C-alpha cells in the first residue's frame, strides 16, 4: 500500500508534543512492513534549518485562498535512517516563523489560512509530483480539511477517487476553531457550513471537518476512542463521534525503541537492561541527583514528571501533593516541563525553598527527559485526560514505575498493582480513578510502600520492562485499518465498473 501522512509536526523537524513522535515513527514502521509511506509537513524555519539534507523539487503549487492565489514550492528530505521521503510545503510568509502555532501564548491570527494552504497544497502535490496514494492519513485539526477537499473539491478528478482517508485524533481538546468568515478561505461552498458538517456553534471547526468527511477515524488508544463519545472528553464533538462510531477505533501509539531504550541510550551515564536494571538505575539515579543538585540518597524514592505543565496533565494535583509532603516526607521530586506561568512560578519557588527535595527544570530538554526516566523510581502522570501518553511507555522500558490516573491510553497501557496482578505477573504500575489530590496522594503512598519491598518492586519493574510497545505492533494495526478502509471505499467503485 501507498500511504501519505500529512501532519503539522514530525521529529526531528518540528515538535510540540506526542504527535511529532507518531508522525516520525509510524511511516518508518510501515516501510519495514513492506509498504510505502511519504510524509508532508509545513516548511517551518526550524524544520528547514534543522540540519537534515534538503533537496529542491521543481514543483510549484498554486492554491486559491479566498479571492487570491498563493504560490508555494516543495522541498524534499528524508526521515532519518529510512527511505521515507518527507516533503515540506514551502511558503515562507506562512511558515518561516519562530514557532509552529503562535507566540507568547497566543495563536498566530492567520492559523486558519496557514493550514488551508497546507491541506490544499498536499493534495495538489499528489498530482504534480506525481505520487501513487492509496490512503491519505491526516492528523489533528491542522489537516482536518484534507478529507473534506478529497470528498468535495477533488471528487471525480482522475487519480483521487480511489484514495481513502483516515483521520487520527491525537487530542480532541485542540480543535482549530475560527470565525465563520474564514470559511471563505477554504474555497468550499457555504452549504457545508452547517452544524452537521463544518460549523460548530457559529464557528468554523477544522477538527469536526476532519471527523465528518474522513472515511475512517481513529484515535491513539481504544479507551480514549470510547471516552470521547461522551461529555466531557468529547469536548462538544461527542455527538459527531457517536454518529460515526462504526468507523471510529483506537490504536495505541508505539515507542521508538531506537531512541528510547536504556540499553543503548547515549544520554545515560550508564546503560542497562532488564538484567542489570538494579545497578544501572542506581548509577543513573545518583548521576541525576548530582546533575540537579539534589542530595545523593540512594534509598529515598525519586519521583519524576516530564510534560506540558497544563491542567490536562493534572499538574495542580501534583503541586498540592508536593506542597503537602515536602516538609514531612522523604521523597525527592524532579519536574521537567514548560507550560502555564503559574506552574512555572510554583515549581520554581518550591525548588528554591526546598532544594533538598525538589528540582525543577522549566525548559524543554530531550536529553534530560531521558536521564529522568532512567534515574526516577516512580514516574507521575495523573492526567485529567490522556489520549495515549508516551511518557508512561518510556517509563515502563526504563524501569520507572508509572503512577497514573486511569484515563484514556493510561488505562490501556498500565496495569494497577493488586495481589491479583502481582500473582499473574501483569502489574506494571499504580493507578487511581478520581481526579482528587487525596486519590493521588494515597496512590503515591501505596507506590512508595511497595518501593520499600525490594522484591515486589523488582517484579513490577521487570513486568514493565518486558512489555513490547514497539511501533511494529501499532503499525500492523494501522495496516489493517488502512486495508479495511480502502476496501470499504473502493467496493462501490468496483461495483460501478462491473
Ligand atoms: P502530549 O503529546 O500530550 O504532550 P505525550 O506524553 O503523548 O504528551 O508526549 C509528550 C512528549 O513530549 C514526550 O515525548 C515527552 O517526553 C516530551 N516532552 C514534553 N515536555 C517535555 C520537556 N519539557 N522536555 C523534554 N521532553 C518533553
Short mmCIF file of N, CA and C in Angstrom, two decimals, residues 115-286:
data_model
loop_
_atom_site.label_atom_id
_atom_site.label_comp_id
_atom_site.label_asym_id
_atom_site.label_seq_id
_atom_site.Cartn_x
_atom_site.Cartn_y
_atom_site.Cartn_z
N UNK A 115 -3.17 26.72 7.44
CA UNK A 115 -3.44 25.29 7.29
C UNK A 115 -4.42 24.99 6.15
N UNK A 116 -5.21 25.97 5.73
CA UNK A 116 -5.97 25.81 4.49
C UNK A 116 -4.97 25.60 3.35
N UNK A 117 -3.97 26.47 3.34
CA UNK A 117 -2.95 26.37 2.28
C UNK A 117 -2.26 25.02 2.34
N UNK A 118 -1.87 24.63 3.53
CA UNK A 118 -1.13 23.37 3.67
C UNK A 118 -1.97 22.19 3.14
N UNK A 119 -3.24 22.12 3.53
CA UNK A 119 -4.08 20.98 3.14
C UNK A 119 -4.25 20.91 1.62
N UNK A 120 -4.52 22.05 1.02
CA UNK A 120 -4.70 22.02 -0.44
C UNK A 120 -3.39 21.73 -1.15
N UNK A 121 -2.31 22.27 -0.60
CA UNK A 121 -1.00 22.07 -1.23
C UNK A 121 -0.64 20.58 -1.23
N UNK A 122 -0.99 19.89 -0.16
CA UNK A 122 -0.68 18.45 -0.09
C UNK A 122 -1.41 17.71 -1.21
N UNK A 123 -2.69 18.03 -1.38
CA UNK A 123 -3.46 17.32 -2.41
C UNK A 123 -3.01 17.72 -3.82
N UNK A 124 -2.63 18.98 -3.99
CA UNK A 124 -2.08 19.40 -5.29
C UNK A 124 -0.78 18.67 -5.59
N UNK A 125 0.03 18.49 -4.56
CA UNK A 125 1.33 17.84 -4.74
C UNK A 125 1.16 16.41 -5.26
N UNK A 126 0.06 15.77 -4.87
CA UNK A 126 -0.16 14.38 -5.28
C UNK A 126 -0.16 14.27 -6.80
N UNK A 127 -0.83 15.22 -7.48
CA UNK A 127 -0.86 15.09 -8.95
C UNK A 127 0.36 15.69 -9.61
N UNK A 128 0.98 16.65 -8.93
CA UNK A 128 2.12 17.30 -9.58
C UNK A 128 3.40 16.50 -9.48
N UNK A 129 3.55 15.74 -8.41
CA UNK A 129 4.85 15.05 -8.25
C UNK A 129 5.11 13.99 -9.32
N UNK A 130 4.27 13.13 -9.76
CA UNK A 130 3.03 12.67 -9.14
C UNK A 130 3.34 11.54 -8.17
N UNK A 131 2.36 11.32 -7.26
CA UNK A 131 2.52 10.26 -6.26
C UNK A 131 1.40 9.25 -6.40
N UNK A 132 1.71 8.00 -6.19
CA UNK A 132 0.65 6.99 -6.08
C UNK A 132 0.21 6.96 -4.63
N UNK A 133 -1.05 7.16 -4.38
CA UNK A 133 -1.53 7.18 -3.00
C UNK A 133 -2.78 6.30 -2.88
N UNK A 134 -2.77 5.39 -1.93
CA UNK A 134 -3.97 4.62 -1.62
C UNK A 134 -4.73 5.24 -0.46
N UNK A 135 -3.97 5.62 0.58
CA UNK A 135 -4.63 6.20 1.75
C UNK A 135 -3.92 7.50 2.13
N UNK A 136 -4.72 8.55 2.33
CA UNK A 136 -4.18 9.76 2.94
C UNK A 136 -4.50 9.69 4.42
N UNK A 137 -3.45 9.78 5.22
CA UNK A 137 -3.61 9.69 6.68
C UNK A 137 -3.35 11.08 7.27
N UNK A 138 -4.44 11.73 7.67
CA UNK A 138 -4.35 13.11 8.19
C UNK A 138 -4.39 13.08 9.72
N UNK A 139 -3.74 14.07 10.33
CA UNK A 139 -3.59 14.07 11.79
C UNK A 139 -4.01 15.40 12.39
N UNK A 140 -5.00 15.36 13.27
CA UNK A 140 -5.43 16.52 14.05
C UNK A 140 -5.96 17.67 13.18
N UNK A 141 -6.46 18.70 13.86
CA UNK A 141 -7.23 19.73 13.15
C UNK A 141 -6.46 20.41 12.02
N UNK A 142 -5.16 20.49 12.15
CA UNK A 142 -4.38 21.21 11.12
C UNK A 142 -4.56 20.58 9.74
N UNK A 143 -4.91 19.29 9.72
CA UNK A 143 -5.10 18.61 8.43
C UNK A 143 -6.54 18.15 8.25
N UNK A 144 -7.44 18.70 9.06
CA UNK A 144 -8.84 18.28 9.01
C UNK A 144 -9.52 18.59 7.69
N UNK A 145 -8.98 19.57 6.95
CA UNK A 145 -9.61 19.92 5.67
C UNK A 145 -9.27 18.91 4.58
N UNK A 146 -8.24 18.13 4.77
CA UNK A 146 -7.84 17.21 3.68
C UNK A 146 -8.96 16.23 3.33
N UNK A 147 -9.56 15.55 4.32
CA UNK A 147 -10.67 14.65 3.96
C UNK A 147 -11.82 15.40 3.27
N UNK A 148 -12.05 16.65 3.68
CA UNK A 148 -13.14 17.42 3.07
C UNK A 148 -12.81 17.76 1.62
N UNK A 149 -11.61 18.23 1.36
CA UNK A 149 -11.21 18.54 -0.02
C UNK A 149 -11.29 17.30 -0.90
N UNK A 150 -10.85 16.16 -0.33
CA UNK A 150 -10.90 14.91 -1.11
C UNK A 150 -12.32 14.58 -1.52
N UNK A 151 -13.24 14.74 -0.58
CA UNK A 151 -14.64 14.37 -0.83
C UNK A 151 -15.35 15.40 -1.72
N UNK A 152 -14.95 16.67 -1.57
CA UNK A 152 -15.71 17.72 -2.25
C UNK A 152 -14.97 18.23 -3.49
N UNK A 153 -13.81 18.85 -3.26
CA UNK A 153 -13.15 19.56 -4.36
C UNK A 153 -12.45 18.61 -5.33
N UNK A 154 -11.97 17.50 -4.83
CA UNK A 154 -11.19 16.62 -5.71
C UNK A 154 -11.99 15.40 -6.18
N UNK A 155 -13.24 15.33 -5.77
CA UNK A 155 -14.04 14.18 -6.17
C UNK A 155 -14.16 14.14 -7.69
N UNK A 156 -13.94 13.01 -8.26
CA UNK A 156 -14.09 12.91 -9.70
C UNK A 156 -12.84 13.25 -10.48
N UNK A 157 -11.84 13.84 -9.83
CA UNK A 157 -10.60 14.11 -10.55
C UNK A 157 -9.82 12.81 -10.68
N UNK A 158 -9.30 12.56 -11.87
CA UNK A 158 -8.61 11.29 -12.08
C UNK A 158 -7.49 11.09 -11.05
N UNK A 159 -7.43 9.91 -10.51
CA UNK A 159 -6.38 9.62 -9.54
C UNK A 159 -6.81 9.81 -8.10
N UNK A 160 -7.82 10.64 -7.88
CA UNK A 160 -8.20 10.95 -6.50
C UNK A 160 -9.36 10.08 -5.99
N UNK A 161 -10.19 9.58 -6.94
CA UNK A 161 -11.40 8.91 -6.46
C UNK A 161 -11.09 7.59 -5.76
N UNK A 162 -9.90 7.06 -6.00
CA UNK A 162 -9.51 5.79 -5.38
C UNK A 162 -8.84 5.98 -4.01
N UNK A 163 -8.64 7.23 -3.64
CA UNK A 163 -7.90 7.49 -2.39
C UNK A 163 -8.85 7.47 -1.19
N UNK A 164 -8.50 6.68 -0.18
CA UNK A 164 -9.29 6.68 1.05
C UNK A 164 -8.61 7.60 2.06
N UNK A 165 -9.41 8.11 3.00
CA UNK A 165 -8.80 8.99 4.01
C UNK A 165 -9.03 8.45 5.41
N UNK A 166 -7.97 8.54 6.21
CA UNK A 166 -8.05 8.21 7.63
C UNK A 166 -7.68 9.47 8.40
N UNK A 167 -8.47 9.80 9.40
CA UNK A 167 -8.19 10.98 10.21
C UNK A 167 -7.92 10.54 11.65
N UNK A 168 -6.74 10.90 12.16
CA UNK A 168 -6.39 10.49 13.52
C UNK A 168 -6.49 11.66 14.48
N UNK A 169 -7.21 11.41 15.58
CA UNK A 169 -7.32 12.43 16.64
C UNK A 169 -6.21 12.16 17.65
N UNK A 170 -5.34 13.13 17.82
CA UNK A 170 -4.31 12.98 18.85
C UNK A 170 -4.73 13.67 20.14
N UNK A 171 -5.51 14.71 20.00
CA UNK A 171 -6.01 15.40 21.19
C UNK A 171 -7.23 16.23 20.79
N UNK A 172 -8.39 15.79 21.29
CA UNK A 172 -9.63 16.43 20.87
C UNK A 172 -9.82 17.81 21.50
N UNK A 173 -8.99 18.12 22.49
CA UNK A 173 -9.14 19.40 23.17
C UNK A 173 -8.67 20.57 22.28
N UNK A 174 -7.88 20.28 21.28
CA UNK A 174 -7.43 21.33 20.36
C UNK A 174 -8.15 21.11 19.03
N UNK A 175 -9.10 22.00 18.70
CA UNK A 175 -9.99 21.69 17.58
C UNK A 175 -9.81 22.59 16.36
N UNK A 176 -9.04 23.63 16.47
CA UNK A 176 -8.90 24.53 15.31
C UNK A 176 -10.23 25.18 14.97
N UNK A 177 -10.72 26.04 15.89
CA UNK A 177 -11.98 26.75 15.60
C UNK A 177 -11.66 28.19 15.21
N UNK A 178 -12.35 28.68 14.20
CA UNK A 178 -12.07 30.00 13.66
C UNK A 178 -13.39 30.70 13.36
N UNK A 179 -13.33 32.01 13.24
CA UNK A 179 -14.58 32.74 12.98
C UNK A 179 -15.13 32.34 11.61
N UNK A 180 -16.44 32.52 11.48
CA UNK A 180 -17.13 31.93 10.33
C UNK A 180 -16.62 32.45 8.99
N UNK A 181 -16.11 33.74 8.97
CA UNK A 181 -15.68 34.28 7.68
C UNK A 181 -14.47 33.54 7.13
N UNK A 182 -13.76 32.82 7.98
CA UNK A 182 -12.63 32.04 7.47
C UNK A 182 -13.09 30.92 6.54
N UNK A 183 -14.39 30.65 6.55
CA UNK A 183 -14.94 29.67 5.60
C UNK A 183 -14.59 30.09 4.17
N UNK A 184 -14.57 31.42 3.95
CA UNK A 184 -14.25 31.92 2.60
C UNK A 184 -12.85 31.49 2.16
N UNK A 185 -11.94 31.38 3.12
CA UNK A 185 -10.56 31.00 2.78
C UNK A 185 -10.50 29.58 2.23
N UNK A 186 -11.42 28.74 2.69
CA UNK A 186 -11.34 27.32 2.31
C UNK A 186 -11.73 27.10 0.86
N UNK A 187 -12.49 28.03 0.29
CA UNK A 187 -12.96 27.85 -1.08
C UNK A 187 -14.12 26.86 -1.17
N UNK A 188 -14.58 26.34 -0.05
CA UNK A 188 -15.70 25.39 -0.08
C UNK A 188 -17.02 26.15 0.02
N UNK A 189 -18.04 25.55 -0.57
CA UNK A 189 -19.35 26.19 -0.62
C UNK A 189 -19.91 26.40 0.80
N UNK A 190 -20.61 27.55 0.97
CA UNK A 190 -21.23 27.84 2.28
C UNK A 190 -22.18 26.74 2.72
N UNK A 191 -22.68 25.95 1.76
CA UNK A 191 -23.67 24.94 2.18
C UNK A 191 -23.06 23.92 3.15
N UNK A 192 -21.73 23.82 3.16
CA UNK A 192 -21.09 22.89 4.10
C UNK A 192 -20.95 23.48 5.50
N UNK A 193 -21.21 24.80 5.59
CA UNK A 193 -21.14 25.46 6.89
C UNK A 193 -22.48 25.26 7.61
N UNK A 194 -22.69 24.05 8.08
CA UNK A 194 -23.91 23.74 8.82
C UNK A 194 -23.50 22.85 9.99
N UNK A 195 -24.40 22.69 10.95
CA UNK A 195 -23.99 22.05 12.19
C UNK A 195 -23.76 20.54 12.06
N UNK A 196 -24.11 19.97 10.88
CA UNK A 196 -23.78 18.56 10.66
C UNK A 196 -22.39 18.39 10.10
N UNK A 197 -21.82 19.49 9.59
CA UNK A 197 -20.56 19.33 8.87
C UNK A 197 -19.42 20.20 9.43
N UNK A 198 -19.31 21.44 8.97
CA UNK A 198 -18.10 22.20 9.33
C UNK A 198 -18.33 23.24 10.42
N UNK A 199 -19.58 23.49 10.76
CA UNK A 199 -19.88 24.54 11.73
C UNK A 199 -19.99 23.97 13.15
N UNK A 200 -19.56 24.77 14.10
CA UNK A 200 -19.65 24.37 15.49
C UNK A 200 -19.96 25.62 16.29
N UNK A 201 -21.21 25.75 16.73
CA UNK A 201 -21.66 26.94 17.47
C UNK A 201 -21.23 28.24 16.78
N UNK A 202 -21.53 28.31 15.50
CA UNK A 202 -21.29 29.54 14.76
C UNK A 202 -19.88 29.71 14.23
N UNK A 203 -19.00 28.78 14.57
CA UNK A 203 -17.61 28.91 14.11
C UNK A 203 -17.25 27.78 13.15
N UNK A 204 -16.19 28.05 12.42
CA UNK A 204 -15.62 27.01 11.55
C UNK A 204 -14.75 26.11 12.43
N UNK A 205 -14.98 24.81 12.35
CA UNK A 205 -14.24 23.88 13.22
C UNK A 205 -13.54 22.84 12.34
N UNK A 206 -12.22 22.90 12.31
CA UNK A 206 -11.47 22.04 11.39
C UNK A 206 -11.32 20.61 11.91
N UNK A 207 -11.36 20.43 13.22
CA UNK A 207 -11.35 19.06 13.76
C UNK A 207 -12.64 18.36 13.35
N UNK A 208 -13.75 19.05 13.56
CA UNK A 208 -15.05 18.49 13.20
C UNK A 208 -15.08 18.17 11.71
N UNK A 209 -14.52 19.06 10.90
CA UNK A 209 -14.49 18.85 9.46
C UNK A 209 -13.80 17.52 9.13
N UNK A 210 -12.67 17.28 9.76
CA UNK A 210 -11.96 16.02 9.55
C UNK A 210 -12.80 14.83 9.97
N UNK A 211 -13.46 14.95 11.13
CA UNK A 211 -14.26 13.83 11.65
C UNK A 211 -15.44 13.51 10.74
N UNK A 212 -16.01 14.55 10.15
CA UNK A 212 -17.21 14.35 9.33
C UNK A 212 -16.87 13.77 7.96
N UNK A 213 -15.78 14.24 7.37
CA UNK A 213 -15.52 13.87 5.98
C UNK A 213 -14.58 12.68 5.79
N UNK A 214 -13.85 12.29 6.84
CA UNK A 214 -12.90 11.19 6.66
C UNK A 214 -13.63 9.87 6.45
N UNK A 215 -13.02 8.97 5.69
CA UNK A 215 -13.63 7.65 5.50
C UNK A 215 -13.53 6.83 6.78
N UNK A 216 -12.48 7.02 7.54
CA UNK A 216 -12.35 6.35 8.83
C UNK A 216 -11.67 7.30 9.81
N UNK A 217 -11.98 7.09 11.09
CA UNK A 217 -11.40 7.93 12.14
C UNK A 217 -10.76 7.01 13.15
N UNK A 218 -9.62 7.40 13.66
CA UNK A 218 -9.14 6.68 14.83
C UNK A 218 -8.52 7.65 15.80
N UNK A 219 -8.31 7.15 17.00
CA UNK A 219 -7.58 7.93 17.97
C UNK A 219 -6.51 7.03 18.57
N UNK A 220 -5.74 7.57 19.52
CA UNK A 220 -4.49 6.91 19.86
C UNK A 220 -4.57 5.96 21.05
N UNK A 221 -5.78 5.57 21.42
CA UNK A 221 -5.95 4.42 22.32
C UNK A 221 -7.42 4.01 22.26
N UNK A 222 -7.70 2.72 22.47
CA UNK A 222 -9.10 2.26 22.44
C UNK A 222 -9.93 2.94 23.52
N UNK A 223 -9.35 3.16 24.72
CA UNK A 223 -10.14 3.73 25.79
C UNK A 223 -10.53 5.18 25.46
N UNK A 224 -9.60 5.94 24.91
CA UNK A 224 -9.91 7.33 24.55
C UNK A 224 -10.97 7.35 23.44
N UNK A 225 -10.94 6.37 22.54
CA UNK A 225 -11.95 6.29 21.49
C UNK A 225 -13.35 6.13 22.10
N UNK A 226 -13.43 5.40 23.21
CA UNK A 226 -14.71 5.27 23.93
C UNK A 226 -15.06 6.57 24.64
N UNK A 227 -14.08 7.09 25.37
CA UNK A 227 -14.34 8.25 26.24
C UNK A 227 -14.84 9.47 25.47
N UNK A 228 -14.31 9.66 24.26
CA UNK A 228 -14.67 10.88 23.52
C UNK A 228 -16.07 10.80 22.91
N UNK A 229 -16.73 9.67 23.04
CA UNK A 229 -18.10 9.60 22.55
C UNK A 229 -19.09 10.16 23.57
N UNK A 230 -18.56 10.62 24.69
CA UNK A 230 -19.40 11.22 25.72
C UNK A 230 -18.76 12.49 26.26
N UNK A 231 -19.60 13.33 26.89
CA UNK A 231 -19.07 14.50 27.59
C UNK A 231 -18.39 13.98 28.86
N UNK A 232 -17.41 14.64 29.41
CA UNK A 232 -16.84 15.88 28.92
C UNK A 232 -15.71 15.69 27.90
N UNK A 233 -15.20 14.44 27.77
CA UNK A 233 -13.99 14.30 26.95
C UNK A 233 -14.27 14.44 25.45
N UNK A 234 -15.54 14.35 25.07
CA UNK A 234 -15.89 14.60 23.68
C UNK A 234 -15.73 16.07 23.29
N UNK A 235 -15.55 16.93 24.28
CA UNK A 235 -15.31 18.37 24.06
C UNK A 235 -16.33 18.96 23.10
N UNK A 236 -17.57 18.55 23.22
CA UNK A 236 -18.63 19.10 22.37
C UNK A 236 -18.83 18.33 21.08
N UNK A 237 -17.87 17.49 20.72
CA UNK A 237 -17.99 16.74 19.46
C UNK A 237 -18.47 15.31 19.70
N UNK A 238 -18.96 15.03 20.93
CA UNK A 238 -19.37 13.66 21.23
C UNK A 238 -20.50 13.18 20.32
N UNK A 239 -21.36 14.10 19.94
CA UNK A 239 -22.48 13.72 19.06
C UNK A 239 -21.97 13.25 17.70
N UNK A 240 -21.05 14.00 17.12
CA UNK A 240 -20.48 13.64 15.82
C UNK A 240 -19.78 12.28 15.95
N UNK A 241 -19.06 12.11 17.04
CA UNK A 241 -18.30 10.87 17.20
C UNK A 241 -19.21 9.67 17.41
N UNK A 242 -20.32 9.90 18.14
CA UNK A 242 -21.28 8.81 18.30
C UNK A 242 -21.86 8.41 16.94
N UNK A 243 -22.18 9.44 16.16
CA UNK A 243 -22.75 9.15 14.83
C UNK A 243 -21.79 8.35 13.97
N UNK A 244 -20.51 8.58 14.15
CA UNK A 244 -19.52 7.94 13.30
C UNK A 244 -18.84 6.75 14.00
N UNK A 245 -19.45 6.24 15.05
CA UNK A 245 -18.75 5.24 15.86
C UNK A 245 -18.43 3.95 15.10
N UNK A 246 -19.21 3.68 14.03
CA UNK A 246 -18.94 2.48 13.22
C UNK A 246 -17.55 2.53 12.59
N UNK A 247 -17.07 3.74 12.33
CA UNK A 247 -15.77 3.87 11.66
C UNK A 247 -14.72 4.48 12.60
N UNK A 248 -15.02 4.44 13.90
CA UNK A 248 -14.10 5.03 14.89
C UNK A 248 -13.42 3.92 15.69
N UNK A 249 -12.09 3.96 15.78
CA UNK A 249 -11.38 2.94 16.56
C UNK A 249 -10.19 3.55 17.28
N UNK A 250 -9.47 2.75 18.03
CA UNK A 250 -8.32 3.26 18.78
C UNK A 250 -7.11 2.36 18.59
N UNK A 251 -5.97 2.97 18.37
CA UNK A 251 -4.71 2.23 18.25
C UNK A 251 -3.68 2.93 19.14
N UNK A 252 -3.14 2.21 20.09
CA UNK A 252 -2.15 2.81 20.99
C UNK A 252 -0.88 3.12 20.21
N UNK A 253 -0.32 4.29 20.46
CA UNK A 253 0.95 4.66 19.82
C UNK A 253 2.06 3.69 20.21
N UNK A 254 3.04 3.60 19.35
CA UNK A 254 4.21 2.80 19.69
C UNK A 254 5.30 3.68 20.27
N UNK A 255 6.34 3.01 20.71
CA UNK A 255 7.52 3.71 21.20
C UNK A 255 8.63 3.45 20.19
N UNK A 256 9.41 4.46 19.93
CA UNK A 256 10.56 4.27 19.07
C UNK A 256 11.72 3.81 19.95
N UNK A 257 11.89 2.49 20.01
CA UNK A 257 12.91 1.94 20.91
C UNK A 257 14.33 2.17 20.39
N UNK A 258 14.45 2.71 19.16
CA UNK A 258 15.80 3.11 18.74
C UNK A 258 16.25 4.32 19.54
N UNK A 259 15.26 5.11 20.00
CA UNK A 259 15.57 6.32 20.75
C UNK A 259 15.40 6.11 22.26
N UNK A 260 14.39 5.27 22.58
CA UNK A 260 14.04 5.11 23.99
C UNK A 260 14.33 3.69 24.47
N UNK A 261 15.59 3.37 24.64
CA UNK A 261 15.97 2.06 25.19
C UNK A 261 17.16 2.28 26.11
N UNK A 262 17.01 1.97 27.40
CA UNK A 262 18.11 2.26 28.33
C UNK A 262 19.37 1.45 28.02
N UNK A 263 19.23 0.40 27.23
CA UNK A 263 20.41 -0.42 26.90
C UNK A 263 21.33 0.30 25.92
N UNK A 264 20.77 1.22 25.13
CA UNK A 264 21.58 1.86 24.09
C UNK A 264 21.54 3.39 24.15
N UNK A 265 20.78 3.93 25.08
CA UNK A 265 20.53 5.38 25.15
C UNK A 265 21.84 6.15 25.38
N UNK A 266 22.24 6.99 24.42
CA UNK A 266 23.52 7.71 24.58
C UNK A 266 23.46 8.83 25.63
N UNK A 267 22.25 9.18 26.09
CA UNK A 267 22.15 10.26 27.07
C UNK A 267 22.43 9.80 28.49
N UNK A 268 22.48 8.48 28.71
CA UNK A 268 22.59 7.98 30.09
C UNK A 268 24.04 7.81 30.51
N UNK A 269 24.29 8.06 31.80
CA UNK A 269 25.65 7.85 32.30
C UNK A 269 26.00 6.36 32.35
N UNK A 270 24.97 5.51 32.47
CA UNK A 270 25.21 4.07 32.46
C UNK A 270 24.04 3.39 31.76
N UNK A 271 24.35 2.54 30.81
CA UNK A 271 23.28 1.81 30.12
C UNK A 271 22.93 0.56 30.91
N UNK A 272 21.68 0.14 30.76
CA UNK A 272 21.25 -1.06 31.49
C UNK A 272 20.10 -1.72 30.76
N UNK A 273 19.88 -3.00 31.08
CA UNK A 273 18.70 -3.70 30.56
C UNK A 273 18.04 -4.41 31.75
N UNK A 274 17.13 -5.31 31.41
CA UNK A 274 16.36 -5.94 32.48
C UNK A 274 17.25 -6.65 33.50
N UNK A 275 18.35 -7.25 33.01
CA UNK A 275 19.22 -7.99 33.93
C UNK A 275 20.06 -7.06 34.81
N UNK A 276 20.42 -5.90 34.26
CA UNK A 276 21.32 -5.03 35.02
C UNK A 276 20.60 -3.80 35.56
N UNK A 277 19.27 -3.90 35.64
CA UNK A 277 18.48 -2.71 35.97
C UNK A 277 18.79 -2.16 37.36
N UNK A 278 19.05 -3.03 38.33
CA UNK A 278 19.23 -2.52 39.70
C UNK A 278 20.47 -1.64 39.77
N UNK A 279 21.61 -2.16 39.27
CA UNK A 279 22.84 -1.35 39.30
C UNK A 279 22.71 -0.15 38.35
N UNK A 280 22.13 -0.42 37.18
CA UNK A 280 22.03 0.64 36.16
C UNK A 280 21.23 1.82 36.67
N UNK A 281 20.07 1.52 37.24
CA UNK A 281 19.23 2.63 37.69
C UNK A 281 19.86 3.34 38.89
N UNK A 282 20.55 2.57 39.73
CA UNK A 282 21.20 3.19 40.89
C UNK A 282 22.24 4.22 40.40
N UNK A 283 22.99 3.85 39.37
CA UNK A 283 24.01 4.77 38.84
C UNK A 283 23.35 5.99 38.20
N UNK A 284 22.28 5.75 37.45
CA UNK A 284 21.59 6.86 36.78
C UNK A 284 20.92 7.78 37.80
N UNK A 285 20.42 7.19 38.88
CA UNK A 285 19.77 8.00 39.92
C UNK A 285 20.81 8.89 40.61
N UNK A 286 21.94 8.30 40.94
CA UNK A 286 22.99 9.08 41.61
C UNK A 286 23.45 10.24 40.70
#
